[in-house]
Amino acid sequence: MSSVQSISARELHGVDLKQALIVDVRTPMEYSEKRLAAPTALAPVTELDPRDTALRSGALEDTPILVLCRSGARAKTAAAKFAESGFTDVRVIEGGIIACQEEGFATVGEGQPKTAASSPSLDRQVRFVAGALTLFFTLLGLLVHPAFFLGALFVGVGQVFSGITNWCGMALLLMRAPWNQKGATCALGKGCSIDATKGASKGAGKSPGASCQ
């Protein structure tokens, strides 16, 4: 099994992206809100099948695979799956799309107007749920039984663990929520592709990374 390496957004400027496959492992909702203008394959980490993603994108086992998420945590999980599947050149883009944008890489989708149906970002959802659970268990501990304080303690320990490891189980669960599955017409990769500069669907491209943005 090949090891997973990392690459900074700054180093990405020196990579021929036409010869690589950028895999965005965020949710379809996050992807529709903001994504790289360069061709990318959308493959949410919770549904990721490395072999299928590579096949749809025309990538081979030795094609450079660049894995991207919001800040880097989910990308590490996805990159490990690619490595375990036999891909030999797998790298995590450090800092995710946030770092890429800071380094001047063009993004699309960020100008979309917010509507009443728009969902908050995943990290905001995690903060809200964690805070609500802590408050809920604390109130139960005060009003019902002290044992419920253990629930608040559990949530707090989970947040500390997330901060230390950069892995969040709550985020992975929220990614499966129905409201986080909206917004991307080619979610989970149905063989379509998108011209990132125009946002229009086209037929699947021939080069690596030309399918489902």
PDB file of C-alpha atoms in Angstrom:
ATOM      1  CA  MET A   1       0.000   0.000   0.000  1.00  0.00           C
ATOM      2  CA  SER A   2       1.402   3.387  -1.001  1.00  0.00           C
ATOM      3  CA  SER A   3       1.722   6.103   1.591  1.00  0.00           C
ATOM      4  CA  VAL A   4      -0.316   9.291   1.495  1.00  0.00           C
ATOM      5  CA  GLN A   5       1.629  12.521   1.166  1.00  0.00           C
ATOM      6  CA  SER A   6       0.536  16.131   1.335  1.00  0.00           C
ATOM      7  CA  ILE A   7       1.000  19.174  -0.838  1.00  0.00           C
ATOM      8  CA  SER A   8       0.524  22.806   0.092  1.00  0.00           C
ATOM      9  CA  ALA A   9      -1.702  25.126  -1.894  1.00  0.00           C
ATOM     10  CA  ARG A  10       1.392  27.136  -2.797  1.00  0.00           C
ATOM     11  CA  GLU A  11       3.159  24.057  -4.193  1.00  0.00           C
ATOM     12  CA  LEU A  12       0.054  23.326  -6.224  1.00  0.00           C
ATOM     13  CA  HIS A  13       0.993  26.197  -8.539  1.00  0.00           C
ATOM     14  CA  GLY A  14       3.843  24.046  -9.844  1.00  0.00           C
ATOM     15  CA  VAL A  15       1.653  21.040 -10.645  1.00  0.00           C
ATOM     16  CA  ASP A  16       0.261  20.377 -14.120  1.00  0.00           C
ATOM     17  CA  LEU A  17      -3.380  19.989 -13.053  1.00  0.00           C
ATOM     18  CA  LYS A  18      -4.347  18.783 -16.531  1.00  0.00           C
ATOM     19  CA  GLN A  19      -2.376  15.611 -15.869  1.00  0.00           C
ATOM     20  CA  ALA A  20      -3.775  15.113 -12.348  1.00  0.00           C
ATOM     21  CA  LEU A  21      -7.157  14.336 -10.855  1.00  0.00           C
ATOM     22  CA  ILE A  22      -8.461  16.682  -8.165  1.00  0.00           C
ATOM     23  CA  VAL A  23     -11.034  14.892  -6.024  1.00  0.00           C
ATOM     24  CA  ASP A  24     -13.329  17.100  -3.933  1.00  0.00           C
ATOM     25  CA  VAL A  25     -14.680  14.984  -1.052  1.00  0.00           C
ATOM     26  CA  ARG A  26     -17.005  17.575   0.511  1.00  0.00           C
ATOM     27  CA  THR A  27     -20.800  17.384   0.442  1.00  0.00           C
ATOM     28  CA  PRO A  28     -22.747  18.343  -2.712  1.00  0.00           C
ATOM     29  CA  MET A  29     -24.106  21.360  -0.817  1.00  0.00           C
ATOM     30  CA  GLU A  30     -20.618  22.620   0.080  1.00  0.00           C
ATOM     31  CA  TYR A  31     -19.460  21.931  -3.460  1.00  0.00           C
ATOM     32  CA  SER A  32     -22.265  23.943  -5.032  1.00  0.00           C
ATOM     33  CA  GLU A  33     -21.568  26.885  -2.720  1.00  0.00           C
ATOM     34  CA  LYS A  34     -17.872  27.104  -3.598  1.00  0.00           C
ATOM     35  CA  ARG A  35     -15.540  24.942  -5.662  1.00  0.00           C
ATOM     36  CA  LEU A  36     -12.305  25.253  -7.607  1.00  0.00           C
ATOM     37  CA  ALA A  37     -12.625  26.583 -11.137  1.00  0.00           C
ATOM     38  CA  ALA A  38     -10.244  23.835 -12.274  1.00  0.00           C
ATOM     39  CA  PRO A  39     -11.903  20.523 -13.267  1.00  0.00           C
ATOM     40  CA  THR A  40     -12.525  18.391 -10.186  1.00  0.00           C
ATOM     41  CA  ALA A  41     -14.285  15.095  -9.436  1.00  0.00           C
ATOM     42  CA  LEU A  42     -16.983  15.362  -6.792  1.00  0.00           C
ATOM     43  CA  ALA A  43     -16.874  12.286  -4.524  1.00  0.00           C
ATOM     44  CA  PRO A  44     -18.209  12.867  -0.982  1.00  0.00           C
ATOM     45  CA  VAL A  45     -16.018  10.984   1.477  1.00  0.00           C
ATOM     46  CA  THR A  46     -18.960   9.082   2.988  1.00  0.00           C
ATOM     47  CA  GLU A  47     -19.804   7.598  -0.433  1.00  0.00           C
ATOM     48  CA  LEU A  48     -16.304   7.425  -1.909  1.00  0.00           C
ATOM     49  CA  ASP A  49     -15.395   4.495  -4.154  1.00  0.00           C
ATOM     50  CA  PRO A  50     -11.830   5.241  -5.329  1.00  0.00           C
ATOM     51  CA  ARG A  51     -11.900   2.814  -8.244  1.00  0.00           C
ATOM     52  CA  ASP A  52     -15.235   4.085  -9.533  1.00  0.00           C
ATOM     53  CA  THR A  53     -14.181   7.725  -9.153  1.00  0.00           C
ATOM     54  CA  ALA A  54     -10.969   7.095 -11.079  1.00  0.00           C
ATOM     55  CA  LEU A  55     -12.770   5.132 -13.803  1.00  0.00           C
ATOM     56  CA  ARG A  56     -15.320   7.885 -14.392  1.00  0.00           C
ATOM     57  CA  SER A  57     -12.533  10.461 -14.593  1.00  0.00           C
ATOM     58  CA  GLY A  58     -10.180   8.473 -16.823  1.00  0.00           C
ATOM     59  CA  ALA A  59      -7.493   8.280 -14.122  1.00  0.00           C
ATOM     60  CA  LEU A  60      -5.022   5.392 -13.847  1.00  0.00           C
ATOM     61  CA  GLU A  61      -3.293   3.956 -10.786  1.00  0.00           C
ATOM     62  CA  ASP A  62      -0.239   6.166 -11.380  1.00  0.00           C
ATOM     63  CA  THR A  63      -2.240   9.335 -12.135  1.00  0.00           C
ATOM     64  CA  PRO A  64      -1.544  12.003  -9.496  1.00  0.00           C
ATOM     65  CA  ILE A  65      -4.572  12.120  -7.190  1.00  0.00           C
ATOM     66  CA  LEU A  66      -5.005  15.415  -5.324  1.00  0.00           C
ATOM     67  CA  VAL A  67      -7.650  15.166  -2.590  1.00  0.00           C
ATOM     68  CA  LEU A  68      -9.459  18.289  -1.466  1.00  0.00           C
ATOM     69  CA  CYS A  69     -11.986  19.159   1.245  1.00  0.00           C
ATOM     70  CA  ARG A  70     -12.755  22.315   3.181  1.00  0.00           C
ATOM     71  CA  SER A  71      -9.680  22.414   5.380  1.00  0.00           C
ATOM     72  CA  GLY A  72      -7.938  19.035   5.035  1.00  0.00           C
ATOM     73  CA  ALA A  73      -9.420  16.637   7.613  1.00  0.00           C
ATOM     74  CA  ARG A  74     -11.857  14.725   5.400  1.00  0.00           C
ATOM     75  CA  ALA A  75      -9.293  14.692   2.597  1.00  0.00           C
ATOM     76  CA  LYS A  76      -6.932  12.602   4.746  1.00  0.00           C
ATOM     77  CA  THR A  77      -9.598   9.943   5.213  1.00  0.00           C
ATOM     78  CA  ALA A  78     -10.387   9.898   1.491  1.00  0.00           C
ATOM     79  CA  ALA A  79      -6.714   9.860   0.488  1.00  0.00           C
ATOM     80  CA  ALA A  80      -6.136   6.794   2.656  1.00  0.00           C
ATOM     81  CA  LYS A  81      -8.929   5.027   0.747  1.00  0.00           C
ATOM     82  CA  PHE A  82      -7.229   5.817  -2.567  1.00  0.00           C
ATOM     83  CA  ALA A  83      -3.901   4.523  -1.263  1.00  0.00           C
ATOM     84  CA  GLU A  84      -5.511   1.329   0.025  1.00  0.00           C
ATOM     85  CA  SER A  85      -7.040   0.826  -3.434  1.00  0.00           C
ATOM     86  CA  GLY A  86      -3.609   0.772  -5.061  1.00  0.00           C
ATOM     87  CA  PHE A  87      -3.168   4.331  -6.333  1.00  0.00           C
ATOM     88  CA  THR A  88       0.503   5.217  -6.124  1.00  0.00           C
ATOM     89  CA  ASP A  89       0.559   9.017  -6.188  1.00  0.00           C
ATOM     90  CA  VAL A  90      -2.003  10.318  -3.686  1.00  0.00           C
ATOM     91  CA  ARG A  91      -1.634  13.690  -1.987  1.00  0.00           C
ATOM     92  CA  VAL A  92      -3.804  15.718   0.358  1.00  0.00           C
ATOM     93  CA  ILE A  93      -4.096  19.424  -0.427  1.00  0.00           C
ATOM     94  CA  GLU A  94      -3.179  21.033   2.904  1.00  0.00           C
ATOM     95  CA  GLY A  95      -5.730  23.544   4.132  1.00  0.00           C
ATOM     96  CA  GLY A  96      -8.276  22.464   1.528  1.00  0.00           C
ATOM     97  CA  ILE A  97     -10.206  24.890  -0.607  1.00  0.00           C
ATOM     98  CA  ILE A  98      -9.684  27.656   1.957  1.00  0.00           C
ATOM     99  CA  ALA A  99      -5.910  27.547   1.447  1.00  0.00           C
ATOM    100  CA  CYS A 100      -6.325  27.270  -2.328  1.00  0.00           C
ATOM    101  CA  GLN A 101      -8.431  30.416  -2.401  1.00  0.00           C
ATOM    102  CA  GLU A 102      -5.896  32.248  -0.238  1.00  0.00           C
ATOM    103  CA  GLU A 103      -3.205  31.242  -2.757  1.00  0.00           C
ATOM    104  CA  GLY A 104      -5.143  32.814  -5.600  1.00  0.00           C
ATOM    105  CA  PHE A 105      -6.786  29.765  -7.168  1.00  0.00           C
ATOM    106  CA  ALA A 106     -10.052  30.758  -8.814  1.00  0.00           C
ATOM    107  CA  THR A 107     -13.296  29.435  -7.358  1.00  0.00           C
ATOM    108  CA  VAL A 108     -16.856  29.428  -8.649  1.00  0.00           C
ATOM    109  CA  GLY A 109     -20.194  29.330  -6.903  1.00  0.00           C
ATOM    110  CA  GLU A 110     -19.323  31.768  -4.131  1.00  0.00           C
ATOM    111  CA  GLY A 111     -21.434  34.533  -5.706  1.00  0.00           C
ATOM    112  CA  GLN A 112     -24.657  32.554  -5.526  1.00  0.00           C
ATOM    113  CA  PRO A 113     -27.348  34.418  -3.574  1.00  0.00           C
ATOM    114  CA  LYS A 114     -28.460  32.931  -0.278  1.00  0.00           C
ATOM    115  CA  THR A 115     -32.098  31.872  -0.051  1.00  0.00           C
ATOM    116  CA  ALA A 116     -34.371  30.864   2.770  1.00  0.00           C
ATOM    117  CA  ALA A 117     -33.701  27.254   1.820  1.00  0.00           C
ATOM    118  CA  SER A 118     -29.927  27.608   2.034  1.00  0.00           C
ATOM    119  CA  SER A 119     -28.272  25.514   4.721  1.00  0.00           C
ATOM    120  CA  PRO A 120     -25.448  26.789   6.957  1.00  0.00           C
ATOM    121  CA  SER A 121     -21.915  25.524   6.428  1.00  0.00           C
ATOM    122  CA  LEU A 122     -20.958  22.149   7.872  1.00  0.00           C
ATOM    123  CA  ASP A 123     -18.675  23.546  10.568  1.00  0.00           C
ATOM    124  CA  ARG A 124     -21.455  25.924  11.660  1.00  0.00           C
ATOM    125  CA  GLN A 125     -23.862  23.011  11.870  1.00  0.00           C
ATOM    126  CA  VAL A 126     -21.386  21.085  14.030  1.00  0.00           C
ATOM    127  CA  ARG A 127     -20.997  24.028  16.414  1.00  0.00           C
ATOM    128  CA  PHE A 128     -24.771  24.451  16.641  1.00  0.00           C
ATOM    129  CA  VAL A 129     -25.473  20.776  17.318  1.00  0.00           C
ATOM    130  CA  ALA A 130     -22.650  20.463  19.839  1.00  0.00           C
ATOM    131  CA  GLY A 131     -23.831  23.555  21.685  1.00  0.00           C
ATOM    132  CA  ALA A 132     -27.471  22.440  21.620  1.00  0.00           C
ATOM    133  CA  LEU A 133     -26.610  18.981  22.952  1.00  0.00           C
ATOM    134  CA  THR A 134     -24.454  20.442  25.719  1.00  0.00           C
ATOM    135  CA  LEU A 135     -27.262  22.795  26.753  1.00  0.00           C
ATOM    136  CA  PHE A 136     -29.829  19.983  26.548  1.00  0.00           C
ATOM    137  CA  PHE A 137     -27.880  17.573  28.732  1.00  0.00           C
ATOM    138  CA  THR A 138     -26.984  20.310  31.203  1.00  0.00           C
ATOM    139  CA  LEU A 139     -30.642  21.259  31.654  1.00  0.00           C
ATOM    140  CA  LEU A 140     -31.588  17.611  32.100  1.00  0.00           C
ATOM    141  CA  GLY A 141     -28.819  17.257  34.668  1.00  0.00           C
ATOM    142  CA  LEU A 142     -30.158  20.228  36.613  1.00  0.00           C
ATOM    143  CA  LEU A 143     -33.858  19.466  36.304  1.00  0.00           C
ATOM    144  CA  VAL A 144     -34.097  15.668  36.026  1.00  0.00           C
ATOM    145  CA  HIS A 145     -31.081  13.728  37.208  1.00  0.00           C
ATOM    146  CA  PRO A 146     -27.352  14.498  37.647  1.00  0.00           C
ATOM    147  CA  ALA A 147     -26.474  11.504  35.458  1.00  0.00           C
ATOM    148  CA  PHE A 148     -27.410  13.543  32.400  1.00  0.00           C
ATOM    149  CA  PHE A 149     -24.319  15.695  33.011  1.00  0.00           C
ATOM    150  CA  LEU A 150     -22.379  12.762  31.532  1.00  0.00           C
ATOM    151  CA  GLY A 151     -24.002  13.549  28.182  1.00  0.00           C
ATOM    152  CA  ALA A 152     -22.647  17.100  28.247  1.00  0.00           C
ATOM    153  CA  LEU A 153     -19.257  15.705  29.274  1.00  0.00           C
ATOM    154  CA  PHE A 154     -19.324  13.291  26.337  1.00  0.00           C
ATOM    155  CA  VAL A 155     -20.020  16.108  23.869  1.00  0.00           C
ATOM    156  CA  GLY A 156     -17.208  18.191  25.350  1.00  0.00           C
ATOM    157  CA  VAL A 157     -14.736  15.314  25.155  1.00  0.00           C
ATOM    158  CA  GLY A 158     -15.765  14.763  21.540  1.00  0.00           C
ATOM    159  CA  GLN A 159     -15.023  18.374  20.663  1.00  0.00           C
ATOM    160  CA  VAL A 160     -11.626  18.220  22.358  1.00  0.00           C
ATOM    161  CA  PHE A 161     -10.837  15.004  20.464  1.00  0.00           C
ATOM    162  CA  SER A 162     -11.888  16.679  17.220  1.00  0.00           C
ATOM    163  CA  GLY A 163      -9.609  19.626  17.917  1.00  0.00           C
ATOM    164  CA  ILE A 164      -6.635  17.367  18.635  1.00  0.00           C
ATOM    165  CA  THR A 165      -7.071  14.881  15.770  1.00  0.00           C
ATOM    166  CA  ASN A 166      -8.796  17.135  13.201  1.00  0.00           C
ATOM    167  CA  TRP A 167     -11.373  14.338  12.799  1.00  0.00           C
ATOM    168  CA  CYS A 168     -15.023  14.941  13.653  1.00  0.00           C
ATOM    169  CA  GLY A 169     -17.546  12.135  13.817  1.00  0.00           C
ATOM    170  CA  MET A 170     -20.396  14.592  14.213  1.00  0.00           C
ATOM    171  CA  ALA A 171     -19.455  16.241  10.917  1.00  0.00           C
ATOM    172  CA  LEU A 172     -19.472  12.873   9.159  1.00  0.00           C
ATOM    173  CA  LEU A 173     -22.961  12.181  10.518  1.00  0.00           C
ATOM    174  CA  LEU A 174     -24.265  15.611   9.508  1.00  0.00           C
ATOM    175  CA  MET A 175     -22.911  15.099   5.991  1.00  0.00           C
ATOM    176  CA  ARG A 176     -25.532  12.371   5.583  1.00  0.00           C
ATOM    177  CA  ALA A 177     -28.392  14.693   6.551  1.00  0.00           C
ATOM    178  CA  PRO A 178     -30.900  15.339   3.708  1.00  0.00           C
ATOM    179  CA  TRP A 179     -30.332  19.120   3.718  1.00  0.00           C
ATOM    180  CA  ASN A 180     -26.611  18.540   3.055  1.00  0.00           C
ATOM    181  CA  GLN A 181     -27.307  16.470  -0.062  1.00  0.00           C
ATOM    182  CA  LYS A 182     -28.799  19.300  -2.106  1.00  0.00           C
ATOM    183  CA  GLY A 183     -27.325  21.668  -4.643  1.00  0.00           C
ATOM    184  CA  ALA A 184     -25.098  19.619  -6.944  1.00  0.00           C
ATOM    185  CA  THR A 185     -26.811  18.223 -10.022  1.00  0.00           C
ATOM    186  CA  CYS A 186     -23.983  15.739 -10.586  1.00  0.00           C
ATOM    187  CA  ALA A 187     -23.622  14.705  -6.948  1.00  0.00           C
ATOM    188  CA  LEU A 188     -21.946  11.355  -6.393  1.00  0.00           C
ATOM    189  CA  GLY A 189     -20.803  11.441  -9.996  1.00  0.00           C
ATOM    190  CA  LYS A 190     -23.297  10.327 -12.604  1.00  0.00           C
ATOM    191  CA  GLY A 191     -20.917  10.564 -15.530  1.00  0.00           C
ATOM    192  CA  CYS A 192     -21.493  14.256 -16.182  1.00  0.00           C
ATOM    193  CA  SER A 193     -19.045  17.099 -16.197  1.00  0.00           C
ATOM    194  CA  ILE A 194     -19.225  20.821 -15.597  1.00  0.00           C
ATOM    195  CA  ASP A 195     -17.419  23.670 -17.269  1.00  0.00           C
ATOM    196  CA  ALA A 196     -16.347  25.429 -14.096  1.00  0.00           C
ATOM    197  CA  THR A 197     -16.029  28.798 -15.807  1.00  0.00           C
ATOM    198  CA  LYS A 198     -19.616  28.719 -17.049  1.00  0.00           C
ATOM    199  CA  GLY A 199     -21.304  26.295 -14.671  1.00  0.00           C
ATOM    200  CA  ALA A 200     -22.924  24.409 -17.551  1.00  0.00           C
ATOM    201  CA  SER A 201     -23.163  20.622 -17.784  1.00  0.00           C
ATOM    202  CA  LYS A 202     -21.354  18.955 -20.657  1.00  0.00           C
ATOM    203  CA  GLY A 203     -20.522  15.461 -21.822  1.00  0.00           C
ATOM    204  CA  ALA A 204     -17.829  13.637 -19.906  1.00  0.00           C
ATOM    205  CA  GLY A 205     -14.336  14.804 -20.769  1.00  0.00           C
ATOM    206  CA  LYS A 206     -11.435  12.645 -21.922  1.00  0.00           C
ATOM    207  CA  SER A 207      -8.697  13.947 -19.654  1.00  0.00           C
ATOM    208  CA  PRO A 208      -8.233  13.037 -15.982  1.00  0.00           C
ATOM    209  CA  GLY A 209     -10.449  15.143 -13.772  1.00  0.00           C
ATOM    210  CA  ALA A 210     -12.811  16.208 -16.521  1.00  0.00           C
ATOM    211  CA  SER A 211     -15.857  14.451 -15.091  1.00  0.00           C
ATOM    212  CA  CYS A 212     -18.246  15.530 -12.339  1.00  0.00           C
ATOM    213  CA  GLN A 213     -16.947  18.715 -10.760  1.00  0.00           C
TER     214      GLN A 213
END
